[in-house]
Coordinates of C-alpha atoms in Angstrom, one line a residue:
Chain O
X192 CA -11.5 34.7 -1.0
X193 CA -8.3 33.7 -2.9
X194 CA -8.4 31.0 -5.6
X195 CA -6.4 28.8 -3.1
X196 CA -9.0 29.2 -0.3
X197 CA -11.8 28.5 -2.8
X198 CA -10.1 25.4 -4.1
X199 CA -9.5 24.1 -0.6
X200 CA -13.2 24.5 0.3
X201 CA -14.3 22.9 -3.0
X202 CA -12.1 19.7 -2.7
X203 CA -13.3 19.1 0.9
X204 CA -16.9 19.6 -0.2
X205 CA -16.5 17.2 -3.1
X206 CA -14.9 14.6 -0.8
X207 CA -17.8 14.9 1.6
X208 CA -20.2 14.2 -1.2
X209 CA -18.2 11.1 -2.2
X210 CA -18.1 9.8 1.4
X211 CA -21.9 10.3 1.8
X212 CA -22.4 8.1 -1.3
X213 CA -20.1 5.2 -0.5
X214 CA -23.1 3.0 0.5
X215 CA -24.9 3.5 -2.8
X216 CA -24.7 1.0 -5.6
X217 CA -22.0 2.3 -7.9
X218 CA -22.2 2.0 -11.7
X219 CA -18.9 0.7 -13.0
X220 CA -17.9 0.9 -16.7
X221 CA -14.6 0.1 -18.5
X222 CA -12.7 2.7 -20.6
X223 CA -9.6 1.9 -22.6
X224 CA -9.2 -1.7 -21.4
X225 CA -11.0 -4.1 -19.0
X226 CA -9.0 -2.9 -16.0
X227 CA -9.4 0.8 -16.7
X228 CA -12.6 1.6 -14.8
X229 CA -14.8 4.6 -14.5
X230 CA -17.9 5.0 -12.3
X231 CA -20.8 7.4 -12.2
X232 CA -19.3 8.9 -9.1
X233 CA -16.1 9.9 -11.0
X234 CA -18.2 11.6 -13.7
X235 CA -20.5 13.3 -11.2
X236 CA -17.7 14.6 -9.0
X237 CA -15.9 16.0 -12.0
X238 CA -19.0 17.8 -13.2
X239 CA -19.6 19.2 -9.7
X240 CA -16.0 20.5 -9.5
X241 CA -16.1 21.8 -13.1
X242 CA -19.4 23.7 -12.6
X243 CA -18.4 25.1 -9.3
X244 CA -15.1 26.5 -10.7
X245 CA -16.8 28.1 -13.8
X246 CA -19.7 29.5 -11.7
X247 CA -17.2 31.4 -9.7
X248 CA -14.4 31.9 -12.2
X249 CA -15.9 31.9 -15.8
X250 CA -12.5 32.7 -17.4
X251 CA -10.6 29.8 -15.8
X252 CA -9.6 26.7 -17.9
X253 CA -10.4 23.2 -16.5
X254 CA -8.9 19.9 -17.6
X255 CA -10.4 16.8 -16.0
X256 CA -9.8 13.1 -16.4
X257 CA -13.4 12.3 -17.3
X258 CA -13.6 14.6 -20.3
X259 CA -13.4 18.3 -19.6
X260 CA -10.8 20.3 -21.5
X261 CA -9.1 17.5 -23.4
X262 CA -9.1 19.7 -26.5
X263 CA -6.8 22.3 -24.8
X264 CA -3.3 22.5 -26.3
X265 CA -1.9 25.1 -24.0
X266 CA -2.7 26.6 -20.6
X267 CA -3.4 30.3 -20.1
X268 CA -4.4 32.3 -17.1
X269 CA -5.7 30.2 -14.3
X270 CA -5.9 26.5 -15.3
X271 CA -7.2 23.7 -13.1
X272 CA -6.1 20.1 -13.8
X273 CA -8.4 17.7 -11.8
X274 CA -8.9 14.1 -11.2
X275 CA -12.2 13.5 -9.5
X276 CA -11.1 10.0 -8.2
X277 CA -7.5 9.1 -8.5
X278 CA -7.2 5.4 -7.8
X279 CA -10.6 4.3 -9.2
X280 CA -9.7 0.6 -8.9
X281 CA -9.2 1.2 -5.2
X282 CA -12.4 3.1 -5.0
X283 CA -14.3 0.2 -6.6
X284 CA -12.6 -2.7 -4.9
X285 CA -11.5 -1.3 -1.6
X286 CA -13.8 1.7 -0.9
X287 CA -10.6 3.3 0.4
X288 CA -7.2 4.5 -0.6
X289 CA -8.3 6.9 -3.4
X290 CA -8.0 10.7 -3.7
X291 CA -9.4 13.8 -5.3
X292 CA -6.6 15.7 -7.0
X293 CA -6.5 19.3 -8.1
X294 CA -3.5 21.2 -9.5
X295 CA -3.9 24.9 -10.3
X296 CA -1.5 26.7 -12.6
X297 CA -1.3 30.4 -13.4
X298 CA 0.2 31.3 -16.7
X299 CA 1.8 27.9 -16.8
X300 CA 3.5 28.3 -13.4
X301 CA 2.5 26.2 -10.3
X302 CA 0.0 28.1 -8.2
X303 CA -1.4 25.5 -5.7
X304 CA -1.8 21.7 -5.3
X305 CA -4.4 19.6 -3.4
X306 CA -4.7 15.9 -2.8
X307 CA -7.6 14.8 -0.6
X308 CA -7.5 11.2 0.8
X309 CA -11.3 11.0 1.1
X310 CA -11.8 8.1 3.5
X311 CA -9.1 9.1 5.9
X312 CA -10.2 12.7 5.6
X313 CA -6.6 13.8 5.1
X314 CA -5.9 16.9 2.9
X315 CA -2.4 17.4 1.5
X316 CA -2.1 20.9 0.1
X317 CA 0.4 23.6 -0.9
X318 CA 0.4 27.1 -2.2
X319 CA 3.5 27.8 -4.2
X320 CA 6.2 29.4 -2.0
X321 CA 4.2 29.0 1.2
X322 CA 5.1 25.4 2.2
X323 CA 3.1 22.2 2.1
X324 CA 0.7 20.8 4.7
X325 CA -1.0 17.6 5.8
X326 CA -4.3 19.1 7.1
X327 CA -2.8 21.9 9.3
X328 CA 0.6 20.3 9.9
X329 CA 3.6 21.6 8.0
X330 CA 5.4 18.9 6.0
X331 CA 9.2 19.0 6.4
X332 CA 11.6 19.3 3.6
X333 CA 12.3 15.8 2.1
X334 CA 15.3 13.9 3.4
X335 CA 18.0 12.8 1.0
X336 CA 18.3 9.0 0.7
X337 CA 20.1 6.4 -1.4
X338 CA 18.4 3.6 -3.2
X339 CA 19.8 0.7 -1.2
X340 CA 18.3 2.0 2.1
X341 CA 15.1 3.3 0.6
X342 CA 11.5 2.1 0.1
X343 CA 10.3 3.0 -3.4
X344 CA 6.8 2.9 -4.9
X345 CA 6.2 1.0 -8.1
X346 CA 3.4 -1.3 -9.3
X347 CA 4.3 -4.9 -9.6
X348 CA 2.5 -5.0 -13.0
X349 CA 5.3 -3.1 -14.6
X350 CA 7.7 -6.0 -13.9
X351 CA 5.5 -8.4 -15.9
X352 CA 5.8 -6.5 -19.3
X353 CA 9.0 -6.8 -21.1
X354 CA 9.6 -3.2 -22.0
X355 CA 8.9 -1.7 -18.6
X356 CA 10.5 -4.7 -16.9
X357 CA 13.8 -3.9 -18.7
X358 CA 13.6 -0.3 -17.4
X359 CA 12.6 -0.9 -13.8
X360 CA 13.7 -4.4 -12.6
X361 CA 17.2 -3.6 -11.4
X362 CA 16.0 -0.5 -9.6
X363 CA 13.5 -2.6 -7.6
X364 CA 16.1 -5.3 -7.0
X365 CA 18.6 -2.8 -5.6
X366 CA 16.1 -0.9 -3.4
X367 CA 15.6 -1.9 0.3
X368 CA 12.0 -2.7 -0.5
X369 CA 9.0 -1.6 -2.7
X370 CA 5.4 -0.7 -2.1
X371 CA 2.4 -0.2 -4.4
X372 CA -0.7 1.7 -3.2
X373 CA -2.7 2.1 -6.4
X374 CA -3.2 5.9 -6.5
X375 CA -0.5 8.0 -8.2
X376 CA -1.6 11.2 -6.4
X377 CA -1.3 9.5 -3.0
X378 CA 2.0 7.8 -3.9
X379 CA 3.5 11.2 -4.9
X380 CA 2.4 12.8 -1.7
X381 CA 3.9 9.8 0.1
X382 CA 7.2 10.9 -1.4
X383 CA 6.5 14.4 0.0
X384 CA 6.0 13.0 3.5
X385 CA 9.0 10.6 3.2
X386 CA 6.9 7.4 3.4
X387 CA 8.4 6.6 0.0
X388 CA 11.8 7.9 -1.2
X389 CA 10.8 7.6 -4.9
X390 CA 7.8 6.7 -7.0
X391 CA 8.0 5.6 -10.6
X392 CA 5.7 4.7 -13.4
X393 CA 6.0 4.6 -17.2
X394 CA 2.6 6.2 -17.9
X395 CA 0.4 8.8 -16.2
X396 CA -1.9 11.6 -17.4
X397 CA -1.5 15.2 -16.2
X398 CA -4.5 14.9 -13.8
X399 CA -2.8 12.0 -12.0
X400 CA 0.2 14.2 -11.0
X401 CA -0.7 17.9 -11.4
X402 CA -1.8 18.4 -7.8
X403 CA 0.7 16.2 -6.0
X404 CA 3.7 17.5 -8.0
X405 CA 3.2 21.0 -6.6
X406 CA 3.0 19.6 -3.1
X407 CA 6.2 17.6 -3.6
X408 CA 8.1 20.4 -5.1
X409 CA 7.1 22.7 -2.2
X410 CA 9.1 20.4 0.1
X411 CA 12.2 20.2 -2.2
X412 CA 11.2 17.0 -4.0
X413 CA 11.7 16.5 -7.7
X414 CA 9.2 15.4 -10.3
X415 CA 10.3 14.7 -13.9
X416 CA 9.7 12.2 -16.6
X417 CA 12.0 9.1 -16.7
X418 CA 14.4 11.1 -19.0
X419 CA 14.7 13.9 -16.4
X420 CA 12.5 16.4 -18.4
X421 CA 9.8 18.5 -16.9
X422 CA 6.3 17.0 -16.9
X423 CA 3.7 18.1 -19.4
X424 CA 0.4 19.5 -18.2
X425 CA -1.2 18.6 -21.6
X426 CA 0.1 15.2 -22.6
X427 CA 0.6 11.9 -20.8
X428 CA 4.1 11.1 -19.5
X429 CA 6.3 8.8 -17.6
X430 CA 7.0 9.9 -14.1
X431 CA 9.6 9.7 -11.4
X432 CA 8.9 11.6 -8.2
X433 CA 11.6 11.5 -5.6
X434 CA 13.9 13.2 -3.1
X435 CA 16.7 15.0 -5.0
X436 CA 19.5 12.6 -4.1
X437 CA 17.7 9.3 -5.1
X438 CA 16.2 11.1 -8.1
X439 CA 19.7 11.8 -9.4
X440 CA 20.9 8.3 -8.5
X441 CA 18.1 6.5 -10.3
X442 CA 18.4 8.7 -13.4
X443 CA 22.2 8.5 -13.6
X444 CA 22.8 4.9 -12.7
X445 CA 19.7 3.2 -14.0
X446 CA 17.3 5.1 -16.3
X447 CA 20.0 6.7 -18.4
X448 CA 20.9 3.2 -19.7
X449 CA 17.4 2.9 -21.1
X450 CA 16.8 6.2 -22.8
X451 CA 15.9 4.5 -26.1
X452 CA 13.3 2.3 -24.4
X453 CA 11.9 5.3 -22.5
X454 CA 11.8 7.5 -25.6
X455 CA 10.0 4.8 -27.5
X456 CA 7.5 4.5 -24.7
X457 CA 6.9 8.3 -24.9
X458 CA 6.4 8.2 -28.6
X459 CA 3.9 5.4 -28.1
X460 CA 2.0 7.4 -25.4
X461 CA 1.8 10.5 -27.6
X462 CA 0.5 8.6 -30.6
X463 CA -2.5 7.3 -28.7
Chain I
X1416 CA -11.6 -12.7 32.2
X1417 CA -11.1 -15.1 29.3
X1418 CA -7.8 -15.5 27.5
X1419 CA -9.4 -13.8 24.6
X1420 CA -10.3 -10.7 26.6
X1421 CA -6.9 -10.7 28.3
X1422 CA -5.2 -10.8 24.9
X1423 CA -7.4 -8.0 23.5
X1424 CA -6.5 -5.7 26.4
X1425 CA -2.8 -6.6 26.2
X1426 CA -2.4 -5.9 22.5
X1427 CA -4.2 -2.5 22.8
X1428 CA -2.0 -1.6 25.8
X1429 CA 1.2 -2.6 23.9
X1430 CA 0.1 -0.6 20.9
X1431 CA -0.5 2.5 23.1
X1432 CA 3.1 2.1 24.4
X1433 CA 4.4 2.0 20.8
X1434 CA 2.4 5.1 19.9
X1435 CA 3.7 7.0 22.9
X1436 CA 7.3 6.3 21.9
X1437 CA 7.1 7.2 18.2
X1438 CA 8.8 10.5 18.8
X1439 CA 11.8 8.9 20.5
X1440 CA 15.0 8.2 18.6
X1441 CA 14.8 4.6 17.6
X1442 CA 17.8 2.2 17.6
X1443 CA 17.9 0.2 14.4
X1444 CA 20.0 -2.9 13.8
X1445 CA 20.1 -5.4 11.0
X1446 CA 19.5 -9.1 11.4
X1447 CA 19.9 -11.7 8.6
X1448 CA 20.6 -9.2 5.8
X1449 CA 21.0 -5.4 5.4
X1450 CA 17.2 -5.0 4.7
X1451 CA 16.1 -7.2 7.7
X1452 CA 15.8 -4.6 10.4
X1453 CA 15.0 -4.8 14.1
X1454 CA 14.7 -2.0 16.6
X1455 CA 14.8 -1.6 20.4
X1456 CA 11.0 -1.1 20.2
X1457 CA 10.5 -4.5 18.6
X1458 CA 12.5 -6.2 21.4
X1459 CA 10.9 -4.2 24.3
X1460 CA 7.4 -4.7 23.0
X1461 CA 8.0 -8.5 22.7
X1462 CA 9.4 -8.6 26.2
X1463 CA 6.4 -6.6 27.6
X1464 CA 3.9 -9.0 25.9
X1465 CA 5.9 -12.1 26.9
X1466 CA 6.2 -11.1 30.6
X1467 CA 2.5 -10.0 30.8
X1468 CA 1.4 -13.4 29.4
X1469 CA 3.6 -15.4 31.8
X1470 CA 2.7 -13.3 34.8
X1471 CA -0.9 -14.2 34.3
X1472 CA -0.6 -17.6 32.7
X1473 CA 2.6 -19.2 33.8
X1474 CA 1.9 -22.5 31.9
X1475 CA 1.3 -20.9 28.5
X1476 CA 3.8 -21.2 25.7
X1477 CA 5.0 -18.1 23.8
X1478 CA 6.8 -17.9 20.5
X1479 CA 7.9 -14.4 19.4
X1480 CA 9.8 -13.0 16.4
X1481 CA 12.5 -11.5 18.5
X1482 CA 13.7 -14.6 20.3
X1483 CA 11.2 -16.2 22.6
X1484 CA 10.3 -19.8 22.2
X1485 CA 12.4 -20.5 19.1
X1486 CA 13.4 -23.8 20.7
X1487 CA 9.8 -25.1 20.7
X1488 CA 9.2 -28.0 18.4
X1489 CA 5.5 -28.5 19.1
X1490 CA 2.7 -26.5 20.6
X1491 CA 0.8 -27.8 23.7
X1492 CA -2.0 -26.2 25.8
X1493 CA -2.3 -22.5 25.2
X1494 CA 0.4 -21.2 22.8
X1495 CA 0.9 -17.6 21.8
X1496 CA 2.6 -16.8 18.5
X1497 CA 3.5 -13.1 18.5
X1498 CA 5.1 -10.4 16.3
X1499 CA 5.7 -7.3 18.3
X1500 CA 6.1 -5.2 15.1
X1501 CA 5.1 -6.8 11.8
X1502 CA 6.3 -4.5 9.0
X1503 CA 9.4 -3.2 10.8
X1504 CA 10.6 -1.5 7.6
X1505 CA 7.4 0.5 7.5
X1506 CA 7.8 1.2 11.2
X1507 CA 11.3 2.6 10.6
X1508 CA 10.8 4.4 7.3
X1509 CA 7.1 5.4 7.5
X1510 CA 6.2 5.5 11.2
X1511 CA 3.0 4.0 10.0
X1512 CA 1.5 0.9 8.3
X1513 CA 2.8 -1.7 10.9
X1514 CA 1.0 -4.0 13.2
X1515 CA 1.3 -6.0 16.4
X1516 CA 0.2 -9.6 15.7
X1517 CA -1.0 -12.2 18.2
X1518 CA -2.3 -15.7 17.3
X1519 CA -3.4 -17.9 20.1
X1520 CA -3.7 -21.7 19.7
X1521 CA -5.1 -24.2 22.1
X1522 CA -3.8 -27.8 21.8
X1523 CA -2.8 -26.9 18.2
X1524 CA -6.2 -25.6 17.2
X1525 CA -7.0 -21.9 16.4
X1526 CA -8.3 -20.1 19.5
X1527 CA -8.1 -16.4 18.7
X1528 CA -6.3 -13.9 16.4
X1529 CA -5.4 -10.3 16.8
X1530 CA -3.8 -7.8 14.4
X1531 CA -3.5 -4.2 15.7
X1532 CA -2.8 -1.5 13.2
X1533 CA -1.1 0.8 15.7
X1534 CA -1.1 4.2 14.1
X1535 CA -4.7 4.0 12.7
X1536 CA -5.8 2.5 16.0
X1537 CA -7.6 -0.3 14.2
X1538 CA -7.9 -3.7 15.9
X1539 CA -8.8 -6.7 13.7
X1540 CA -9.8 -9.7 16.0
X1541 CA -11.5 -13.0 15.9
X1542 CA -12.3 -15.7 18.4
X1543 CA -12.7 -19.1 16.7
X1544 CA -16.3 -19.8 15.9
X1545 CA -17.6 -16.3 16.9
X1546 CA -16.9 -14.2 13.8
X1547 CA -14.2 -11.6 13.0
X1548 CA -14.3 -7.9 13.7
X1549 CA -12.7 -4.6 12.8
X1550 CA -12.9 -2.8 16.2
X1551 CA -16.6 -3.5 17.0
X1552 CA -17.8 -4.0 13.4
X1553 CA -18.4 -7.5 12.2
X1554 CA -16.4 -8.4 9.1
X1555 CA -18.6 -10.1 6.4
X1556 CA -17.8 -13.4 4.8
X1557 CA -15.3 -12.9 2.0
X1558 CA -16.7 -12.6 -1.6
X1559 CA -15.6 -15.1 -4.2
X1560 CA -13.7 -13.5 -7.1
X1561 CA -11.7 -14.5 -10.1
X1562 CA -8.1 -13.4 -10.8
X1563 CA -8.8 -11.2 -13.8
X1564 CA -11.1 -8.9 -11.9
X1565 CA -9.2 -9.0 -8.6
X1566 CA -6.6 -6.9 -6.9
X1567 CA -3.9 -9.1 -5.4
X1568 CA -1.1 -8.4 -2.9
X1569 CA 2.5 -9.3 -3.7
X1570 CA 5.8 -7.5 -3.1
X1571 CA 7.5 -6.3 -6.4
X1572 CA 10.7 -7.6 -5.0
X1573 CA 9.6 -11.2 -5.7
X1574 CA 9.5 -10.4 -9.5
X1575 CA 13.2 -9.5 -9.5
X1576 CA 14.5 -12.8 -8.4
X1577 CA 14.5 -15.6 -10.9
X1578 CA 13.1 -18.4 -8.8
X1579 CA 10.2 -16.4 -7.3
X1580 CA 9.7 -14.6 -10.6
X1581 CA 9.0 -17.9 -12.3
X1582 CA 6.4 -18.7 -9.8
X1583 CA 4.5 -15.4 -9.6
X1584 CA 5.0 -13.4 -12.8
X1585 CA 2.0 -14.8 -14.8
X1586 CA -0.3 -14.5 -11.8
X1587 CA 0.5 -10.8 -11.5
X1588 CA 0.2 -10.3 -15.2
X1589 CA -3.2 -11.9 -15.3
X1590 CA -4.6 -10.0 -12.2
X1591 CA -6.5 -6.8 -12.6
X1592 CA -3.9 -5.1 -10.5
X1593 CA -1.5 -5.6 -7.6
X1594 CA -0.7 -3.8 -4.4
X1595 CA 2.2 -4.1 -1.8
X1596 CA 1.8 -2.7 1.7
X1597 CA 4.8 -4.2 3.5
X1598 CA 3.2 -5.9 6.5
X1599 CA 2.1 -9.5 6.0
X1600 CA -0.3 -9.4 8.9
X1601 CA -2.1 -6.3 7.5
X1602 CA -2.1 -7.8 4.0
X1603 CA -3.8 -11.0 5.2
X1604 CA -6.4 -9.0 7.1
X1605 CA -6.9 -6.9 3.9
X1606 CA -7.9 -10.2 2.3
X1607 CA -10.3 -10.8 5.2
X1608 CA -11.9 -7.4 4.6
X1609 CA -11.9 -7.8 0.8
X1610 CA -9.4 -5.0 0.0
X1611 CA -7.3 -7.7 -1.5
X1612 CA -8.6 -10.9 -3.1
X1613 CA -5.4 -12.8 -2.5
X1614 CA -1.9 -12.2 -0.9
X1615 CA 1.1 -14.3 -1.8
X1616 CA 4.7 -14.6 -0.6
X1617 CA 7.3 -17.3 -0.8
X1618 CA 8.6 -16.8 2.7
X1619 CA 7.1 -15.9 6.0
X1620 CA 7.6 -17.0 9.6
X1621 CA 4.7 -18.2 11.9
X1622 CA 4.6 -14.9 13.8
X1623 CA 3.9 -13.1 10.5
X1624 CA 0.7 -15.0 9.8
X1625 CA -0.5 -16.7 13.0
X1626 CA -2.8 -14.0 14.1
X1627 CA -4.2 -12.8 10.7
X1628 CA -4.8 -16.4 9.5
X1629 CA -7.3 -17.0 12.3
X1630 CA -9.1 -13.8 11.4
X1631 CA -9.2 -14.7 7.7
X1632 CA -10.4 -18.2 8.3
X1633 CA -13.2 -16.9 10.5
X1634 CA -14.7 -15.1 7.5
X1635 CA -14.4 -18.1 5.2
X1636 CA -11.0 -17.2 3.7
X1637 CA -8.3 -19.8 3.1
X1638 CA -4.6 -19.7 4.1
X1639 CA -2.2 -22.4 3.0
X1640 CA 1.3 -22.7 1.7
X1641 CA 1.9 -22.4 -2.1
X1642 CA 1.4 -26.1 -2.5
X1643 CA -2.0 -26.0 -0.8
X1644 CA -0.8 -27.5 2.5
X1645 CA -1.8 -26.2 6.0
X1646 CA 0.7 -23.7 7.4
X1647 CA 3.1 -24.7 10.2
X1648 CA 3.1 -22.8 13.5
X1649 CA 6.7 -23.8 14.1
X1650 CA 8.6 -23.5 10.8
X1651 CA 8.7 -20.8 8.1
X1652 CA 6.6 -21.3 5.0
X1653 CA 5.4 -19.9 1.8
X1654 CA 1.9 -18.4 2.0
X1655 CA -1.2 -17.8 -0.1
X1656 CA -4.1 -16.1 1.7
X1657 CA -7.2 -15.7 -0.4
X1658 CA -10.9 -16.0 -0.9
X1659 CA -11.8 -19.7 -1.7
X1660 CA -12.5 -19.2 -5.4
X1661 CA -9.3 -17.4 -6.3
X1662 CA -7.3 -19.6 -4.0
X1663 CA -8.4 -22.6 -6.0
X1664 CA -7.9 -20.8 -9.3
X1665 CA -4.3 -19.7 -8.4
X1666 CA -3.3 -23.1 -7.0
X1667 CA -4.8 -25.1 -9.9
X1668 CA -4.0 -22.9 -12.9
X1669 CA -0.7 -21.3 -11.9
X1670 CA 1.1 -22.6 -8.8
X1671 CA 0.6 -26.3 -9.6
X1672 CA 2.9 -25.9 -12.6
X1673 CA 5.7 -24.8 -10.2
X1674 CA 5.5 -27.5 -7.5
X1675 CA 9.1 -28.4 -7.9
X1676 CA 10.3 -24.8 -7.6
X1677 CA 8.1 -24.3 -4.6
X1678 CA 9.2 -27.5 -2.9
X1679 CA 12.8 -26.5 -3.5
X1680 CA 12.1 -23.2 -1.9
X1681 CA 10.6 -24.9 1.2
X1682 CA 13.6 -27.2 1.5
X1683 CA 15.8 -24.2 1.4
X1684 CA 13.7 -22.4 4.1
X1685 CA 13.8 -25.4 6.4
X1686 CA 17.6 -25.8 6.0
X1687 CA 18.3 -22.3 7.3

C-alpha cells in the first residue's frame, strides 16, 4: 500500500468515527479567544490520526492543529500536516460544513492532499502529478475568470476590522458577489471545483491549507500569501487561493497597494 | 388532494426538471444590473409552476419573480408567491446551492411554505400549525441565542456600501462569526434548522422569503423587516430572520439606532 492509499483509508475511517459520534454531547473549550473553539472530538481525532500514522510509519513527521509537532522548524522526509476538524465553529454550531484535512509533503515537496467533507461524505483528494478528484470524479482544470464576473470567498468579519478592511473592501465591492462558508479547507477546494473563483483571508495556519492547496494546484489553481509568496508549512500566513487570472488581477490591481499593511500583518502573526 | 400535497408534488417535480437540465448550455441574461442574472431555466420553471397551478386551481393568484402577478396590489383567496430559482448566481456559477421557493397564503394568512434545495434533494416544508420538516424529519423549535455566541448570515457586499455598512457593521463585529450562502430562501431555512441564529439583508422581494418565512415561523422563529414590522407579500423589504432572543437583541441594541437609515432605504426600495 502506498502512503497515498494509506492516507485515503485513514481519513475516511476518521470521518466515519466523527459521524458516529455526532449525537454525543460534545465538550467545547475556548483557545486563543472566546470564538476560537476546540472540542474533545478535535483532540481525539487528531490523536487517532497521529497514532495511526506513527504505528505504520514511525519515521514520518506529523504536525497537527491540536498540538502535535508544533516544535518542528523544518520538514524532512514524509511530513503530514493535519487538521482533525477544519471549521470547528461549524462543527459546534451546525453539525455540518466541516472537514478533516491532510496534506502530505515529501522532502518539502507536495506529495498528496485530502479534504474530507464529513457530513456530505465527499472526499476531495489529489496525488501530485496524477490529477485531483471529488470522490471518483476527476476535477477539471480551473477556468480563468475576472473579478467583476466572479464569486469570491471571504469572511464578513474581515470587513469589520480596520486593517483587514483596508486590504479587502474594494475587492469585495468590485466582485460579482461574495460567499463565506466557515472552513478554509472547504473554501479552497471550492476554488478547485470552480464554485469560488478566489478565497482570501489574512490569517491561517498550515493545517488549514496544507491539504487543500495540493488539490487546488493539481487543477492549475494558485495559492500564495497576500504578497504573492509561497505559503509556509511551518508558520501561519495570509492566503489567497484562486484561478491564475483572478489571482494575478487581485494581486496586481488591489493587494499590491497594501503591501505595507500586509507585511505588518505577517510580522504580527509571526510574533505570536 | 389538498393544496399542500399538490404544492409538494409540484415543487419536487419542478426540481427534478431542473436537475435533468443541469448539463445543458444555459442562457444567461442580466436584469437590473450586471450582477442580477436570469436564465432561460428560471423563466421556464416559473412558467411550468404557473401553468400547473392554474390548470388545477384556475381561481388562485400567482406572483413569481420572473414576471407573473407583478400587477397585483393585494392577495385574496389562495395566493402563491414563487421563486423558480432563488440564488441564481449560485445556479449559474456553482450549479449548486440554489432553491425553488413557494409560499402559499390563504386570505392573506400563511398556509404553507416550501423551499427545495434542488441539488442536495432536500425539501424544507411546513403547513401552518402542523410543524416544519426537512424531508420527513421534524424540525425542532429554534434555540434562543445571544449575538456574541452566534453565527449569523449576511453577505459581505453589504459591508462595502456606506449606508448598509453603517447599519450592519457593528452587528457582524460583535457576532461569533458570519456566513454567506447566496440564497435568501436557504439562509432563512438555515435559521429554522439552527445553522444560523439570524440572517439579515437590506433588500429582498416577497418571492425570496415568502416560502421560507412560513417554515421559520412554524418552529417559533421570527421574520420582520429591519424596523421590526411584518413583511409585505407585495412589496420589497429589508429582512431579519432570527430566533426570538437574538431578533430582539439585534433590533433593540443595534438596528433601533439606525431607524432613519433603514426608513430611507425602504422609501428608496418602494420608489423603484
